[in-house]
Coordinates of C-alpha atoms and ligand atoms in Angstrom, one line a residue:
M1 CA -17.5 10.9 68.8
P2 CA -20.8 12.8 68.8
K3 CA -23.3 11.7 66.1
L4 CA -24.1 14.1 63.3
R5 CA -27.8 15.0 63.7
L6 CA -30.1 15.6 60.8
R7 CA -31.0 19.0 62.2
E8 CA -27.4 20.1 62.0
A9 CA -26.8 18.6 58.5
G10 CA -30.1 20.1 57.3
P11 CA -28.9 23.5 56.1
A12 CA -25.9 22.0 54.3
L13 CA -28.2 19.4 52.6
L14 CA -30.6 22.2 51.6
F15 CA -27.8 24.2 50.1
M16 CA -26.6 21.3 48.1
V17 CA -30.1 20.6 46.7
V18 CA -30.5 24.3 45.7
L19 CA -27.1 24.3 44.1
L20 CA -27.8 21.1 42.1
T21 CA -31.2 22.6 41.0
L22 CA -29.5 25.7 39.8
T23 CA -26.9 23.7 37.9
A24 CA -29.6 21.8 36.2
C25 CA -31.3 25.0 34.9
G26 CA -31.3 25.5 31.1
D27 CA -29.7 28.1 28.9
T28 CA -32.5 30.6 29.4
V29 CA -31.1 31.3 32.9
Y30 CA -27.5 31.4 31.7
P31 CA -27.7 32.5 28.0
N32 CA -23.9 32.8 27.8
T33 CA -23.2 29.3 29.1
T34 CA -20.6 27.2 27.4
F35 CA -22.3 23.9 28.5
T36 CA -24.2 23.5 25.2
Q37 CA -24.4 21.1 22.4
F38 CA -25.4 23.6 19.7
T39 CA -22.4 22.9 17.5
D40 CA -20.1 19.9 16.9
L41 CA -17.2 21.8 18.6
N42 CA -19.1 22.5 21.8
T43 CA -20.5 18.9 21.8
T44 CA -17.0 17.5 21.7
I45 CA -15.8 19.9 24.4
L46 CA -18.8 19.1 26.6
S47 CA -18.2 15.3 26.3
L48 CA -14.6 15.8 27.4
W49 CA -15.8 17.9 30.3
D50 CA -18.3 15.3 31.4
R51 CA -15.7 12.6 31.3
L52 CA -13.3 14.7 33.3
L53 CA -16.0 15.5 35.8
F54 CA -17.0 11.9 36.1
W55 CA -13.5 10.6 36.8
G56 CA -12.5 13.6 38.9
T57 CA -15.5 13.1 41.1
I58 CA -14.7 9.5 41.7
V59 CA -11.1 10.2 42.5
F60 CA -12.1 13.0 44.8
V61 CA -14.6 11.0 46.7
V62 CA -12.4 7.9 47.1
V63 CA -9.3 9.9 48.1
E64 CA -11.2 12.2 50.5
A65 CA -13.1 9.2 52.1
A66 CA -9.9 7.3 52.6
L67 CA -8.2 10.4 54.1
I68 CA -11.1 11.1 56.5
I69 CA -11.5 7.5 57.5
T70 CA -7.7 7.2 58.2
I71 CA -7.6 10.4 60.2
I72 CA -10.5 9.4 62.4
R73 CA -9.9 5.6 62.7
Y74 CA -6.1 5.7 63.2
R75 CA -5.9 8.9 65.2
K76 CA -3.6 8.8 68.3
R77 CA -5.5 7.8 71.4
P78 CA -4.1 8.0 75.0
G79 CA -2.8 4.6 75.9
G80 CA -3.3 3.2 72.4
P81 CA -0.9 0.7 70.9
A82 CA 2.2 1.8 68.9
A83 CA 1.7 1.9 65.2
K84 CA 2.7 -1.2 63.3
Q85 CA 6.0 -0.6 61.5
I86 CA 6.1 -1.9 57.9
H87 CA 8.4 -1.5 54.9
G88 CA 6.6 -1.2 51.6
N89 CA 3.6 -3.1 50.3
A90 CA 4.1 -4.3 46.7
L91 CA 0.4 -5.0 46.0
L92 CA -0.7 -1.6 47.3
E93 CA 1.9 0.3 45.4
I94 CA 1.1 -1.5 42.1
T95 CA -2.6 -0.9 42.7
W96 CA -2.2 2.8 43.3
T97 CA 0.0 3.2 40.3
A98 CA -2.1 1.2 38.0
I99 CA -5.5 2.7 38.8
P100 CA -4.5 6.4 38.1
A101 CA -2.6 5.2 35.0
I102 CA -5.8 3.5 33.7
I103 CA -7.9 6.6 34.5
L104 CA -5.3 8.9 32.7
V105 CA -5.5 6.7 29.6
L106 CA -9.3 6.9 29.7
I107 CA -9.0 10.7 29.7
A108 CA -6.0 11.1 27.4
V109 CA -7.3 9.0 24.5
P110 CA -10.5 11.0 23.9
T111 CA -8.7 14.3 24.6
V112 CA -6.0 13.7 22.0
K113 CA -8.6 12.4 19.6
A114 CA -10.7 15.6 20.1
I115 CA -7.6 17.8 19.7
F116 CA -6.8 16.2 16.3
E117 CA -10.4 16.3 15.2
T118 CA -11.0 20.0 16.0
Q119 CA -7.6 21.2 14.8
A120 CA -7.9 19.5 11.4
P121 CA -8.6 21.8 8.5
A122 CA -12.3 22.7 8.1
P123 CA -14.3 20.2 6.0
A124 CA -14.8 20.9 2.3
G125 CA -17.7 23.2 1.6
A126 CA -17.3 25.3 4.8
L127 CA -18.4 28.9 4.8
R128 CA -15.3 31.0 5.0
V129 CA -15.4 34.1 7.3
E130 CA -12.4 36.3 7.9
V131 CA -12.5 37.8 11.4
I132 CA -10.4 40.9 11.9
G133 CA -10.0 42.4 15.4
H134 CA -9.7 46.1 15.8
Q135 CA -9.5 48.3 18.9
W136 CA -12.5 48.0 19.7
W137 CA -14.7 46.4 17.1
W138 CA -14.9 43.4 14.8
E139 CA -14.7 43.3 11.0
F140 CA -16.2 40.3 9.3
R141 CA -15.5 39.4 5.7
Y142 CA -17.1 36.7 3.6
P143 CA -14.4 36.4 0.9
E144 CA -16.4 34.1 -1.3
L145 CA -19.6 36.1 -1.1
G146 CA -18.1 39.6 -1.4
I147 CA -19.5 40.8 2.0
V148 CA -17.8 43.1 4.4
T149 CA -19.7 43.9 7.6
A150 CA -19.0 44.5 11.3
N151 CA -19.9 43.3 14.7
E152 CA -22.9 41.2 13.7
L153 CA -22.4 37.8 12.1
Y154 CA -24.8 35.7 10.2
V155 CA -24.3 32.0 9.6
P156 CA -26.6 29.4 8.2
V157 CA -27.4 26.4 10.4
G158 CA -26.2 23.0 9.3
R159 CA -23.2 24.3 7.5
T160 CA -19.7 24.4 8.8
V161 CA -18.3 27.9 9.3
S162 CA -14.6 28.3 9.1
F163 CA -13.1 31.4 10.8
E164 CA -9.8 32.8 9.7
M165 CA -8.7 35.2 12.4
T166 CA -6.2 38.1 12.4
S167 CA -5.8 41.4 14.2
K168 CA -5.2 44.9 12.9
D169 CA -3.5 46.0 16.2
V170 CA -3.2 44.2 19.5
I171 CA -4.3 40.6 20.5
H172 CA -8.0 40.1 20.8
S173 CA -9.9 36.8 21.3
F174 CA -13.0 35.6 19.6
W175 CA -15.7 33.9 21.6
F176 CA -19.3 32.9 21.2
P177 CA -19.7 30.8 24.4
A178 CA -22.7 28.9 23.3
M179 CA -21.0 27.9 20.0
G180 CA -17.4 26.9 20.7
G181 CA -14.1 27.7 22.2
K182 CA -12.1 30.9 22.3
R183 CA -9.4 31.7 19.8
D184 CA -6.9 34.6 19.8
L185 CA -6.7 37.2 17.0
M186 CA -3.1 38.2 16.4
A187 CA -1.4 40.5 13.9
N188 CA 1.0 38.9 11.4
R189 CA -0.6 35.4 11.7
T190 CA -3.9 33.7 11.0
N191 CA -5.6 31.5 13.5
Y192 CA -8.3 29.1 12.5
M193 CA -11.4 27.7 14.1
W194 CA -14.4 26.0 12.7
Y195 CA -17.7 24.6 13.9
T196 CA -21.1 23.7 12.6
P197 CA -24.3 25.1 14.2
N198 CA -26.7 22.2 14.5
A199 CA -29.2 22.0 11.6
D200 CA -32.1 22.0 14.0
L201 CA -30.8 25.1 15.9
G202 CA -33.4 27.4 14.6
T203 CA -33.2 31.1 13.8
Q204 CA -31.6 32.5 17.0
A205 CA -29.4 35.3 18.3
W206 CA -26.4 34.9 20.4
N207 CA -23.9 37.0 22.4
G208 CA -20.2 37.0 21.8
F209 CA -17.3 38.8 23.4
C210 CA -13.7 39.8 23.1
T211 CA -12.0 37.6 25.7
E212 CA -8.5 38.9 25.7
Y213 CA -7.8 42.2 27.4
C214 CA -7.0 44.6 24.6
G215 CA -7.2 48.1 26.2
E216 CA -9.6 50.7 27.5
S217 CA -12.7 49.5 25.8
H218 CA -12.0 45.7 25.9
A219 CA -15.3 45.2 27.7
N220 CA -17.1 47.2 25.0
M221 CA -15.9 44.9 22.2
R222 CA -19.0 42.7 21.8
I223 CA -20.4 40.7 19.0
R224 CA -23.7 39.2 17.9
L225 CA -24.3 36.0 16.1
Y226 CA -27.4 35.2 14.2
T227 CA -27.8 31.5 13.3
V228 CA -30.4 31.5 10.5
Q229 CA -32.0 29.1 8.1
P230 CA -30.1 28.5 4.8
D231 CA -32.7 30.5 2.7
E232 CA -32.6 33.4 5.2
F233 CA -28.8 33.4 4.9
E234 CA -28.9 33.4 1.2
S235 CA -31.3 36.4 1.1
W236 CA -29.2 38.3 3.7
A237 CA -25.9 37.5 1.9
K238 CA -27.3 38.5 -1.5
H239 CA -28.4 41.9 -0.2
Q240 CA -25.3 42.5 1.8
A241 CA -23.1 41.9 -1.2
S242 CA -25.0 44.5 -3.2
P243 CA -23.7 48.1 -3.3
A244 CA -25.6 50.7 -1.3
V245 CA -28.2 52.3 -3.5
F246 CA -29.0 55.7 -2.4
N247 CA -32.6 56.1 -3.0
P248 CA -34.0 59.5 -1.9
L249 CA -37.5 58.3 -2.3
A250 CA -37.0 55.3 0.0
A251 CA -35.1 57.5 2.5
A252 CA -38.0 60.0 2.4
A253 CA -40.5 57.2 3.1
V254 CA -38.5 56.4 6.2
L255 CA -38.6 60.0 7.3
A256 CA -42.2 60.5 6.5
A257 CA -43.1 57.8 9.0
S258 CA -43.1 58.9 12.7
N259 CA -40.0 59.7 14.6
T260 CA -40.1 56.3 16.2
A261 CA -40.2 54.7 12.8
L262 CA -36.7 56.2 12.4
T263 CA -35.6 53.4 14.7
R264 CA -35.3 51.0 11.7
A265 CA -38.7 49.3 11.9
V266 CA -40.1 50.3 8.5
D267 CA -37.5 49.2 6.1
S268 CA -39.6 46.5 4.5
T269 CA -42.0 49.1 3.0
A270 CA -39.4 51.7 2.4
Q271 CA -37.1 49.5 0.4
P272 CA -38.7 46.4 -0.8
S273 CA -35.5 45.0 -2.3
A274 CA -33.9 44.7 1.1
G275 CA -32.7 41.2 2.0
Y276 CA -33.3 39.2 5.1
V277 CA -32.5 40.8 8.5
F278 CA -32.8 39.0 11.8
P279 CA -36.2 40.3 13.1
A280 CA -35.8 42.8 15.9
E281 CA -38.8 41.5 17.7
R282 CA -37.2 38.1 18.0
L283 CA -34.1 39.3 19.7
P284 CA -34.0 37.9 23.3
A285 CA -33.5 40.5 26.0
H286 CA -30.0 39.3 26.8
V287 CA -28.9 40.1 23.2
V288 CA -30.3 43.6 23.2
P289 CA -27.8 46.1 24.5
Q290 CA -28.8 47.7 27.7
T291 CA -26.0 50.3 27.9
P292 CA -27.4 53.8 28.8
I293 CA -26.1 56.8 26.9
P294 CA -23.6 58.5 29.3
A295 CA -24.8 61.7 30.9
G296 CA -23.6 65.0 29.5
L297 CA -24.2 64.4 25.8
D298 CA -27.2 66.5 24.7
Y299 CA -29.0 66.2 21.4
D300 CA -32.5 67.4 20.5
D301 CA -34.2 64.3 19.1
A302 CA -36.9 66.4 17.4
L303 CA -34.2 67.4 14.8
L304 CA -34.0 63.8 13.6
A305 CA -37.4 64.2 11.9
Q306 CA -36.0 67.0 9.8
G307 CA -32.9 65.1 8.8
D308 CA -32.4 65.1 5.0
P309 CA -30.8 62.0 3.7
T310 CA -29.8 63.6 0.4
R311 CA -28.1 66.4 2.2
G312 CA -26.6 63.9 4.5
A313 CA -25.2 61.9 1.7
T314 CA -24.0 64.7 -0.5
Q315 CA -22.8 67.2 2.1
S316 CA -22.6 66.3 5.7
F317 CA -21.1 62.8 5.2
M318 CA -18.2 64.5 3.4
L319 CA -18.0 67.6 5.6
G320 CA -17.9 65.5 8.8
G321 CA -14.9 63.5 7.4
C322 CA -16.9 60.2 7.6
I323 CA -15.5 59.2 4.3
G324 CA -12.0 59.3 5.7
C325 CA -12.6 56.1 7.7
H326 CA -15.7 54.4 6.5
A327 CA -16.3 52.5 3.3
I328 CA -19.7 52.4 1.6
N329 CA -19.8 50.1 -1.4
G330 CA -21.2 52.0 -4.3
I331 CA -20.2 55.5 -3.1
P332 CA -17.1 56.6 -5.1
G333 CA -14.3 57.5 -2.8
A334 CA -15.8 55.8 0.3
V335 CA -13.3 53.0 0.5
S336 CA -11.4 53.4 3.8
A337 CA -11.3 50.4 6.1
I338 CA -10.2 52.2 9.2
G339 CA -13.8 52.1 10.7
P340 CA -16.6 49.6 10.1
D341 CA -18.0 49.3 6.6
L342 CA -21.3 51.2 6.5
T343 CA -22.8 49.8 3.2
H344 CA -25.8 48.3 4.9
V345 CA -25.3 49.7 8.4
A346 CA -29.1 50.2 8.9
S347 CA -29.6 46.4 8.7
R348 CA -27.7 46.0 12.0
H349 CA -29.3 46.0 15.5
T350 CA -26.4 47.5 17.4
I351 CA -23.7 50.1 17.0
A352 CA -20.3 50.7 18.6
S353 CA -19.5 47.0 18.6
G354 CA -22.7 45.8 20.3
L355 CA -22.5 48.4 23.0
F356 CA -25.7 50.4 22.1
K357 CA -29.0 49.8 20.3
F358 CA -29.1 50.9 16.7
D359 CA -31.6 53.7 16.5
G360 CA -31.7 57.4 15.4
P361 CA -31.2 59.0 18.8
T362 CA -28.2 56.8 19.7
L363 CA -26.7 57.2 16.2
A364 CA -26.9 61.0 16.5
R365 CA -25.1 61.0 19.8
W366 CA -22.6 58.6 18.6
I367 CA -21.7 60.8 15.6
K368 CA -21.7 63.8 17.9
N369 CA -19.2 62.4 20.4
A370 CA -18.3 58.8 20.0
R371 CA -15.4 59.1 22.5
H372 CA -17.8 60.3 25.2
M373 CA -19.9 57.1 24.6
K374 CA -17.1 54.6 24.3
P375 CA -13.8 55.4 26.0
G376 CA -10.8 55.4 23.7
S377 CA -12.8 55.1 20.5
I378 CA -10.8 55.8 17.5
M379 CA -13.7 57.7 16.0
N380 CA -13.2 61.4 16.2
T381 CA -15.6 63.6 18.1
I382 CA -17.6 65.2 15.2
G383 CA -20.1 67.5 17.0
R384 CA -19.2 71.2 16.8
G385 CA -18.7 72.6 20.2
E386 CA -18.2 69.1 21.8
Y387 CA -15.2 68.4 24.0
D388 CA -13.0 65.6 22.5
P389 CA -11.7 63.6 25.5
I390 CA -8.7 62.2 23.5
M391 CA -7.6 65.4 21.7
K392 CA -8.4 67.3 24.9
M393 CA -9.9 70.2 23.0
T394 CA -13.2 71.5 21.9
V395 CA -14.2 70.7 18.3
T396 CA -14.5 74.0 16.3
A397 CA -15.1 72.6 12.8
G398 CA -17.3 69.4 12.7
L399 CA -21.0 69.2 12.3
D400 CA -23.8 71.0 14.0
D401 CA -26.9 69.0 15.3
R402 CA -28.9 69.7 12.2
Q403 CA -26.1 68.3 9.9
I404 CA -25.8 65.3 12.2
A405 CA -29.6 64.7 11.7
D406 CA -28.9 64.7 7.9
V407 CA -26.1 62.1 8.4
V408 CA -28.4 60.0 10.6
A409 CA -31.2 60.1 8.0
Y410 CA -28.7 59.0 5.3
L411 CA -27.3 56.2 7.4
M412 CA -30.8 55.0 8.4
S413 CA -31.5 54.7 4.7
L414 CA -28.6 52.2 4.2
K415 CA -30.7 49.2 4.8
Ligands
CUA1 CU1 -10.5 43.1 21.9 CU2 -10.4 42.6 24.2

């Protein structure tokens, strides 16, 4: 048998070293990795994974080595002796039954323990969050805090959060890879999951996904999680629970700033009472949506500077039919829960379930023709003269670009 030379084995060894180095890289390279210990749930899952990998590797190496040695050493040779004929070997059989049995016990005991631990009811004092799946967005309700929001979730570090999950339509599945496992959202039943972001986790932003195919825009059903400090959470929660106060002066201040200021940067001066919002400048690149606006959707952004929030609130919001689907706490009649609650919509960083950045130009195009931007969206095409790809007709009523600018100005004031 020819000897294996180092020169031949070199590329394979190099490949293995590169692979191992990549595997050892941290979460900045793979921000959506599940191999984290950021919560109690992921820590438990990771320890089971490590254990399985450890025993699995030993079994693999021993079995493959025995196999290869046997194949080479006992292969048929010309003129070799006939194989020794035996009948059974009690010691060998007991050994190869006992060793796997012991390994299985070593795996099964912690696994069953972890199942019971993680499936138990959430510990007392957990923060309750109702997660409701919709085609294709997420509704979040904090029943004890009186908050209804969408697509962006805030939780304080160091406190257990208990998710109660249902669906308004088909099966969805809720997943923040860095935090914990997946769980399905189903109509007519409630699924539960809880975990505790580590107290030392810091104020950070995370990606989440729908991970059960749920139709045309399944891939566009994304979520964000902000793990924040307890005082930041309290400030956020207090403000989110408050009704929308339409303040023409505050809205005018937003508009008086430059056009770029429309992109939600100036809220602290415009409305001093606003609560905590995860700072936009601290969003890591992988959390900021990169989706380009599809071609063929024209809007003159110069109109946004002329948008009138008062007109937006009192006329266009009603004319455009927005009130038929969206609730705004504090606006009489705006109570529908078909679409996301817009009470503090301008405190979010994304629209369309995490698909696009939240800013004036994107919002205007979204209102104009949501279905052009997100296939299958339940939100009607509102722009006058736009082609509605689901109704397969051109919109003749609806809002013109100037009226859309008014609605944008109003929504941008809902900090
Ligand atoms: Cu919802 Cu996939």
